[in-house]
Tab-separated table of C-alpha atoms in Angstrom:
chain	number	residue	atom	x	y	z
A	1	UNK	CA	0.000	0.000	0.000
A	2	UNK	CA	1.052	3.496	-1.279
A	3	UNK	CA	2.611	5.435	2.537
A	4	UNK	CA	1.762	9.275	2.946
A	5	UNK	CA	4.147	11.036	4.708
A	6	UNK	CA	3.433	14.654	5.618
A	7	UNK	CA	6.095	16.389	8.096
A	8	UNK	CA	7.300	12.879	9.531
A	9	UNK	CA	3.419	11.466	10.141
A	10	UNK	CA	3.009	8.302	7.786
A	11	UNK	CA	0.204	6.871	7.012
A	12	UNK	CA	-0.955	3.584	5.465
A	13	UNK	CA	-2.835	3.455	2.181
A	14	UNK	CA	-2.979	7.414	0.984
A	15	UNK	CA	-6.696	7.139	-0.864
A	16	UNK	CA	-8.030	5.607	2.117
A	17	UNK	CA	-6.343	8.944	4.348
A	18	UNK	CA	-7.807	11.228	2.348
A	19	UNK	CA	-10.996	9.706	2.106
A	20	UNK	CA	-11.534	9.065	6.061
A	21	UNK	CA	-10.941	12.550	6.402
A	22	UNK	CA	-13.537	13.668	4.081
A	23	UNK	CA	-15.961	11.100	5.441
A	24	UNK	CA	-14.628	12.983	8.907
A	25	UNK	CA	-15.510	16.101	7.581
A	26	UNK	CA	-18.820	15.759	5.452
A	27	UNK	CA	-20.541	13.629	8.355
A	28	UNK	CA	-18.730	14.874	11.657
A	29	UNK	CA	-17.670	11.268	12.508
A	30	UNK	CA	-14.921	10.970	14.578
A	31	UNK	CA	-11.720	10.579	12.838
A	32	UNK	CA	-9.344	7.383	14.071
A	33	UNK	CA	-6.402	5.754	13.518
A	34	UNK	CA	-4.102	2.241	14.699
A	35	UNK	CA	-0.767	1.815	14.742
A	36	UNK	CA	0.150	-1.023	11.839
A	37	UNK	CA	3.824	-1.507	12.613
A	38	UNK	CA	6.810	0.717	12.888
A	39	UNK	CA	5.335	4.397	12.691
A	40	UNK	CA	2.661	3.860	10.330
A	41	UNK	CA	-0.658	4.758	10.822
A	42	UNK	CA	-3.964	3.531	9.093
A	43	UNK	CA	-7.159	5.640	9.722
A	44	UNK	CA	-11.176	5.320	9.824
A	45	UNK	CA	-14.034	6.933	11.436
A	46	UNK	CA	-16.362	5.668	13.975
A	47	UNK	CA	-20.152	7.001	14.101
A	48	UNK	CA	-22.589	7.734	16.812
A	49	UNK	CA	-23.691	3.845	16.470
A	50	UNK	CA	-19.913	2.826	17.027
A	51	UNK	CA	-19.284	1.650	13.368
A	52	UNK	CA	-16.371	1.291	11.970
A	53	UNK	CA	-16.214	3.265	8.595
A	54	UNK	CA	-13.430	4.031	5.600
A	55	UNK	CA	-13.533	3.330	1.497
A	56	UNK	CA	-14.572	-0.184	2.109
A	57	UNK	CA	-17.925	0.797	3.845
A	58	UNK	CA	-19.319	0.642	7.519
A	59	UNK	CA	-18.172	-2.598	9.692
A	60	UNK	CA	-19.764	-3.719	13.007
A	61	UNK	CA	-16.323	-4.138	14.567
A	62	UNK	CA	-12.532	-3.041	13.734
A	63	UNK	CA	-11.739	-6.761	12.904
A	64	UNK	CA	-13.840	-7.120	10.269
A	65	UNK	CA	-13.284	-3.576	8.966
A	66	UNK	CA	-9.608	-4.554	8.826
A	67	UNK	CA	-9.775	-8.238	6.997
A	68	UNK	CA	-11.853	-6.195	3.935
A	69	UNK	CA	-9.545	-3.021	4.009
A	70	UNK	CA	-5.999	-4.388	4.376
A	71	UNK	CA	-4.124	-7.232	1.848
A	72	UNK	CA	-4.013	-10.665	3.301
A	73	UNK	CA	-0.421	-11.019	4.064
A	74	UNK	CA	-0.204	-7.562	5.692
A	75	UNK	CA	-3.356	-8.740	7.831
A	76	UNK	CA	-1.471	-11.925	8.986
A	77	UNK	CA	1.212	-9.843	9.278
A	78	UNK	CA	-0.513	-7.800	11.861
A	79	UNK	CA	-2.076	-10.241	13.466
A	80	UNK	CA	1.769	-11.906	14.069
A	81	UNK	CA	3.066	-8.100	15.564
A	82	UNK	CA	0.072	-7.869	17.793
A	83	UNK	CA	-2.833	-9.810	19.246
A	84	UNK	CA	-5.706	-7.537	17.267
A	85	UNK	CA	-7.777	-7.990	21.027
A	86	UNK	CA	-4.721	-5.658	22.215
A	87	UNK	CA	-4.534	-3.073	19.268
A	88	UNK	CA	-4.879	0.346	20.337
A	89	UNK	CA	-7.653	2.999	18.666
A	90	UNK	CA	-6.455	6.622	18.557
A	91	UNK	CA	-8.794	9.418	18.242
A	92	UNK	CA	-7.175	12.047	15.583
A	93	UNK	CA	-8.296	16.143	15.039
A	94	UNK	CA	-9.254	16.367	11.602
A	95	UNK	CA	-7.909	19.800	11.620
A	96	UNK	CA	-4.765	18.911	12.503
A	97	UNK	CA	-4.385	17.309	9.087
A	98	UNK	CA	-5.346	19.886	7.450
A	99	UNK	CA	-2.925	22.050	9.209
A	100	UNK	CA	-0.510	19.705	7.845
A	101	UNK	CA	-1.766	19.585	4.488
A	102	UNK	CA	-1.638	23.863	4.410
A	103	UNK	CA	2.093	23.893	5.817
A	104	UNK	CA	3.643	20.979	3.660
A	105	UNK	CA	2.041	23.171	0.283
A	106	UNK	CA	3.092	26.133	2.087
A	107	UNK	CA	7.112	25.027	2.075
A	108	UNK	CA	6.559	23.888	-1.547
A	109	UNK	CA	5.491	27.734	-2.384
A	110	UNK	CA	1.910	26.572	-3.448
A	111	UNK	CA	-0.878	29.434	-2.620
A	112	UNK	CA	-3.623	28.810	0.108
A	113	UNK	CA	-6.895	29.855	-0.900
A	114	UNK	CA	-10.111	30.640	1.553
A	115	UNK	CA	-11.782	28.031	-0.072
A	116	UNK	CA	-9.690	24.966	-0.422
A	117	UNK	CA	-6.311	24.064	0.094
A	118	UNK	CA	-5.666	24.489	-3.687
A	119	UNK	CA	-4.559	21.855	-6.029
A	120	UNK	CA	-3.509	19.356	-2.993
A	121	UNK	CA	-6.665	19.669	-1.276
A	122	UNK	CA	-9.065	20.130	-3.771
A	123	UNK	CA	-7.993	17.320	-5.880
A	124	UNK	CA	-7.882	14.515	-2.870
A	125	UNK	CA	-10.509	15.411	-0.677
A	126	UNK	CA	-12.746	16.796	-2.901
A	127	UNK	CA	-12.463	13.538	-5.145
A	128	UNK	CA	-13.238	11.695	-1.755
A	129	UNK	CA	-16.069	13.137	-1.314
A	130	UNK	CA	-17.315	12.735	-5.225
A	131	UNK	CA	-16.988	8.944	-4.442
A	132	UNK	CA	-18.888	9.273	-0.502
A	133	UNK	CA	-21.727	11.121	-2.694
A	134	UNK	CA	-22.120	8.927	-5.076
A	135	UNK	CA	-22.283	5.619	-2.934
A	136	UNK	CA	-24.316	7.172	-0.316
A	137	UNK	CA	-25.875	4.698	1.335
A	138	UNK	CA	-22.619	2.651	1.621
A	139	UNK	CA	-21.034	4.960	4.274
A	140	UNK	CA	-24.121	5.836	6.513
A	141	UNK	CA	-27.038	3.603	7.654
A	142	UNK	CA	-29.576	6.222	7.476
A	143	UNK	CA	-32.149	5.177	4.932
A	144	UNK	CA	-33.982	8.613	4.275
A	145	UNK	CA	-30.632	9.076	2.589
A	146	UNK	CA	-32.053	7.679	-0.576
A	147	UNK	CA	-34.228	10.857	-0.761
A	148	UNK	CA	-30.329	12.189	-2.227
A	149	UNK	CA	-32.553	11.379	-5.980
A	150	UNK	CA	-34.878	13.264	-6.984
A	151	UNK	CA	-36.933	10.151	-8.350
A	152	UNK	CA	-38.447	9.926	-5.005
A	153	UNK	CA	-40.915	12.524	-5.030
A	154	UNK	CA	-42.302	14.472	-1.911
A	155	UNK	CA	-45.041	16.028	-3.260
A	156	UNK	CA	-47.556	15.884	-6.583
A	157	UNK	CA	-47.574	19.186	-7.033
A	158	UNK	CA	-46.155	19.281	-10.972
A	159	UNK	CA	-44.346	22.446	-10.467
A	160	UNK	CA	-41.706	20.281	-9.067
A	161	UNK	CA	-41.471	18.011	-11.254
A	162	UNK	CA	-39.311	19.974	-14.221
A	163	UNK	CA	-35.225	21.120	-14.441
A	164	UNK	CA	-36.069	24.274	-12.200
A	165	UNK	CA	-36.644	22.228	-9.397
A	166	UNK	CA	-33.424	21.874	-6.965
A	167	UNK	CA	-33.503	19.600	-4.155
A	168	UNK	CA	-31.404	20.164	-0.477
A	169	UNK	CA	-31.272	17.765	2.743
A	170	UNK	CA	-30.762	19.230	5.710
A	171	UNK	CA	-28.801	17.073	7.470
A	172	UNK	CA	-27.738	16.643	10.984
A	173	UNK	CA	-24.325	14.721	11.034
A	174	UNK	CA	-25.172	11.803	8.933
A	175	UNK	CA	-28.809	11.888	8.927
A	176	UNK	CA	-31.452	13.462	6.853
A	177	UNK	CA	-33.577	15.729	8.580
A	178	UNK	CA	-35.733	18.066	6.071
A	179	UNK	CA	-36.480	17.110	2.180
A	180	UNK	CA	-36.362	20.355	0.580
A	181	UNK	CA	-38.117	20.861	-2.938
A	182	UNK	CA	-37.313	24.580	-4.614
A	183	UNK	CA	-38.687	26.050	-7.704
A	184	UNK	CA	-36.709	29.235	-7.763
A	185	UNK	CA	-38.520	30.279	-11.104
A	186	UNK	CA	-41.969	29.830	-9.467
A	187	UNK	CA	-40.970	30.899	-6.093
A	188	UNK	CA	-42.343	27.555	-4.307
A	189	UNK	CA	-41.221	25.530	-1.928
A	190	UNK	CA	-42.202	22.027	-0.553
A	191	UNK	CA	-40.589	20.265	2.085
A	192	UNK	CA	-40.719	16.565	4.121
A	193	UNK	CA	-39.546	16.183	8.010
A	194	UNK	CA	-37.798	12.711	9.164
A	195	UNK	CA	-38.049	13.384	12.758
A	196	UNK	CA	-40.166	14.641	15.678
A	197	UNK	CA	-37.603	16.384	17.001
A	198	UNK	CA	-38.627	20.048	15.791
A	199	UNK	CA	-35.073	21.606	17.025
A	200	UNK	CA	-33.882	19.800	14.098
A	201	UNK	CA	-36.067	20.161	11.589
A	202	UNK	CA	-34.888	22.844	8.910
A	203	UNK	CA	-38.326	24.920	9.304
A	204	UNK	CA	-39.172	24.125	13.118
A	205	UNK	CA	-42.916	23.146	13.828
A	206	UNK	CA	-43.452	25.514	10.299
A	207	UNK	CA	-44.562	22.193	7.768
A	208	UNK	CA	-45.476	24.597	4.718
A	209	UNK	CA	-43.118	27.501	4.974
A	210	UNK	CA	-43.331	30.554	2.697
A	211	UNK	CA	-40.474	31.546	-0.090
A	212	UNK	CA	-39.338	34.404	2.606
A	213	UNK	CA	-39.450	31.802	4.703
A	214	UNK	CA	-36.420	29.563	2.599
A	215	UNK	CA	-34.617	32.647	2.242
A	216	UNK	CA	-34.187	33.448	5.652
A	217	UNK	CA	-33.261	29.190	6.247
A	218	UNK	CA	-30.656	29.641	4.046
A	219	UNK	CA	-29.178	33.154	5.462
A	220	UNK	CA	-29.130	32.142	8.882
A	221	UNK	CA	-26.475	29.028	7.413
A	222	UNK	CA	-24.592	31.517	5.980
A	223	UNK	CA	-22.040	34.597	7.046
A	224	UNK	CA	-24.376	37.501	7.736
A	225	UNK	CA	-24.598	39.852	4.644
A	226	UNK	CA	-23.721	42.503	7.541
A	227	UNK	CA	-20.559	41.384	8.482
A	228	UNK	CA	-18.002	44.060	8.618
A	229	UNK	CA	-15.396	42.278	5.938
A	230	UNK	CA	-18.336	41.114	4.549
A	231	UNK	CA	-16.663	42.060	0.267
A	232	UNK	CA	-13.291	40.496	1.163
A	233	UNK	CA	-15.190	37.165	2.123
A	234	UNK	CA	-17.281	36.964	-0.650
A	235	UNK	CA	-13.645	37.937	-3.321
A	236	UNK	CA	-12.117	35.168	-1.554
A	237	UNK	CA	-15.178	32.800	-2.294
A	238	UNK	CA	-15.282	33.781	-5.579
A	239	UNK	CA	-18.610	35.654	-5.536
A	240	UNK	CA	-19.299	39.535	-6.759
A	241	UNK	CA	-22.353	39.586	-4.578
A	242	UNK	CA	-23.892	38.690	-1.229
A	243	UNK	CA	-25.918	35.473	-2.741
A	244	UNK	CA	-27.079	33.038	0.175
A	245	UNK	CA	-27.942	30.255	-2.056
A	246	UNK	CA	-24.304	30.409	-3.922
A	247	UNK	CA	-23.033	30.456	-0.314
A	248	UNK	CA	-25.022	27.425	0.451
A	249	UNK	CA	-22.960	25.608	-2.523
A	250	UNK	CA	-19.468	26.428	-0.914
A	251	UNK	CA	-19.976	25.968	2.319
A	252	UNK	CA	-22.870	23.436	2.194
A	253	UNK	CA	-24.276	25.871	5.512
A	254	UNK	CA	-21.405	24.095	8.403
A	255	UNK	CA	-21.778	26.259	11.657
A	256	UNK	CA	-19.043	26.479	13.804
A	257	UNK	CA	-21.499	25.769	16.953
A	258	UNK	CA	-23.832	22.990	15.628
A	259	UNK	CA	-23.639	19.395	13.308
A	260	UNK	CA	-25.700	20.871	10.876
A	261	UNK	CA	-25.195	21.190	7.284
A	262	UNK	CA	-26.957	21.467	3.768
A	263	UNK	CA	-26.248	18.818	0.894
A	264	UNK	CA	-27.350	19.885	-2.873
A	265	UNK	CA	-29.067	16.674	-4.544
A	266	UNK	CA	-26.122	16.989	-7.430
A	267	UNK	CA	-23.020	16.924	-7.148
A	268	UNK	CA	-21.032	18.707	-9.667
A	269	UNK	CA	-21.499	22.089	-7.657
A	270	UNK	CA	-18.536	20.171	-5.586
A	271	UNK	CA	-16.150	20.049	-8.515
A	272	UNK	CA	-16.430	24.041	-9.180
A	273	UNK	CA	-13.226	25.815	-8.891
A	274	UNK	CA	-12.182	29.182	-9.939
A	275	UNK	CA	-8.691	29.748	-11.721
């Protein structure tokens, strides 16, 4: 397996790296590693239901997510170094890695944008998470996840059922919260809750909100247009005016002080990058 090694750190099977750390960062599971042999690290997450998830997909326990992720003679190979009972789980800080990531590009003269960490970054996590959004269901046991499609309708209303429709979870962590229909040309709006809990439903105990009412959802999930630095943020984002959907697309709505976030039903918003 291909060995990343960023400021003396090495880690075990590079794709897999970067793509535990996206699945860290897209679904707020906890990011983890074990130590092979020697000083190499191999990493995985662990959800609120104490799974076991990288590339390979979610596994009830760390044995069996270890037999499908590593090659058989490194697996016997590890089980001869130490008794896999005994192996020791480390919790990692996501942003750690990135701070990594940013210095290592830094030394080599590459420029650090707002957005992503350039060429580095934006090239292996963001092709991570291309492959996470596009095999959905295999990294998260939430079923209302399938809702991702379009093809399953929430409503009969035809205006929703043309090109100007665009369709958002609201997601908390890993699960889907809110359905969100939006026909920006007609200015409607339909929308389908997956829990009781109305603290984390996108719209409260509100089940038919208003067009004001979207636009206010999505600029509370976004940096207040009054901000005092307000045009340097949007330059750096690549936007020549304050736009809370187009915010919605770059930052899919993260808050520093909750698990909440917004995913677009497409993904090639992901892929955008300004020169």
């Amino acid at each position: 397996m291909d060995i990343v090694d960023l400021q003396n750190k090495r880690f075990m099977n590079e794709h897999n790296f970067y793509f535990s750390l996206a699945l860290s960062e897209m679904f707020y599971y906890k990011l983890n590693s074990i130590l092979i042999w020697k000083n190499e690290r191999y990493f995985f997450c662990i959800n609120d239901n104490e799974q076991f998830i990288n590339e390979y997909g979610v596994f009830n326990t760390l044995i069996d997510l270890l037999k499908a992720s590593l090659e058989d003679n490194d697996f016997e190979k590890l089980k001869r170094i130490t008794p896999l009972e005994n192996i020791k789980i480390k919790q990692e800080e996501s942003f750690e890695y990135y701070r990594l990531i940013k210095e290592v590009f830094n030394e080599n003269k590459r420029t650090i944008s707002f957005e992503t960490y350039n060429d580095f970054e934006f090239l292996k996590l963001n092709t991570c998470k291309i492959e996470i959004l596009n095999n959905m269901d295999k990294y998260t046991s939430n079923n209302n996840i399938k809702y991702f499609s379009r093809d399953l309708k929430i409503t009969d209303d035809k205006a929703f059922d043309n090109n100007d429709t665009v369709r958002l979870l609201y997601m908390s962590k890993d699960k889907v919260m809110t359905v969100i229909d939006v026909n920006d040309k007609e200015e409607k709006i339909k929308i389908k809750n997956f829990t009781d809990k109305i603290f984390f439903r996108a719209f409260g105990i509100n089940e038919s909100p208003s067009w004001n009412n979207y636009q206010e959802f999505l600029e509370d999930r976004c940096v207040p247009r009054t901000r005092y630095n307000i045009d340097e943020i949007l330059k750096d984002m690549g936007m020549t005016e304050y736009n809370p959907f187009e915010f919605i697309k770059r930052t899919q709505g993260r808050m520093a002080d909750d698990k909440e976030w917004i995913l677009l039903g497409d993904t090639s918003y992901i892929l955008e990058k300004d020169e």
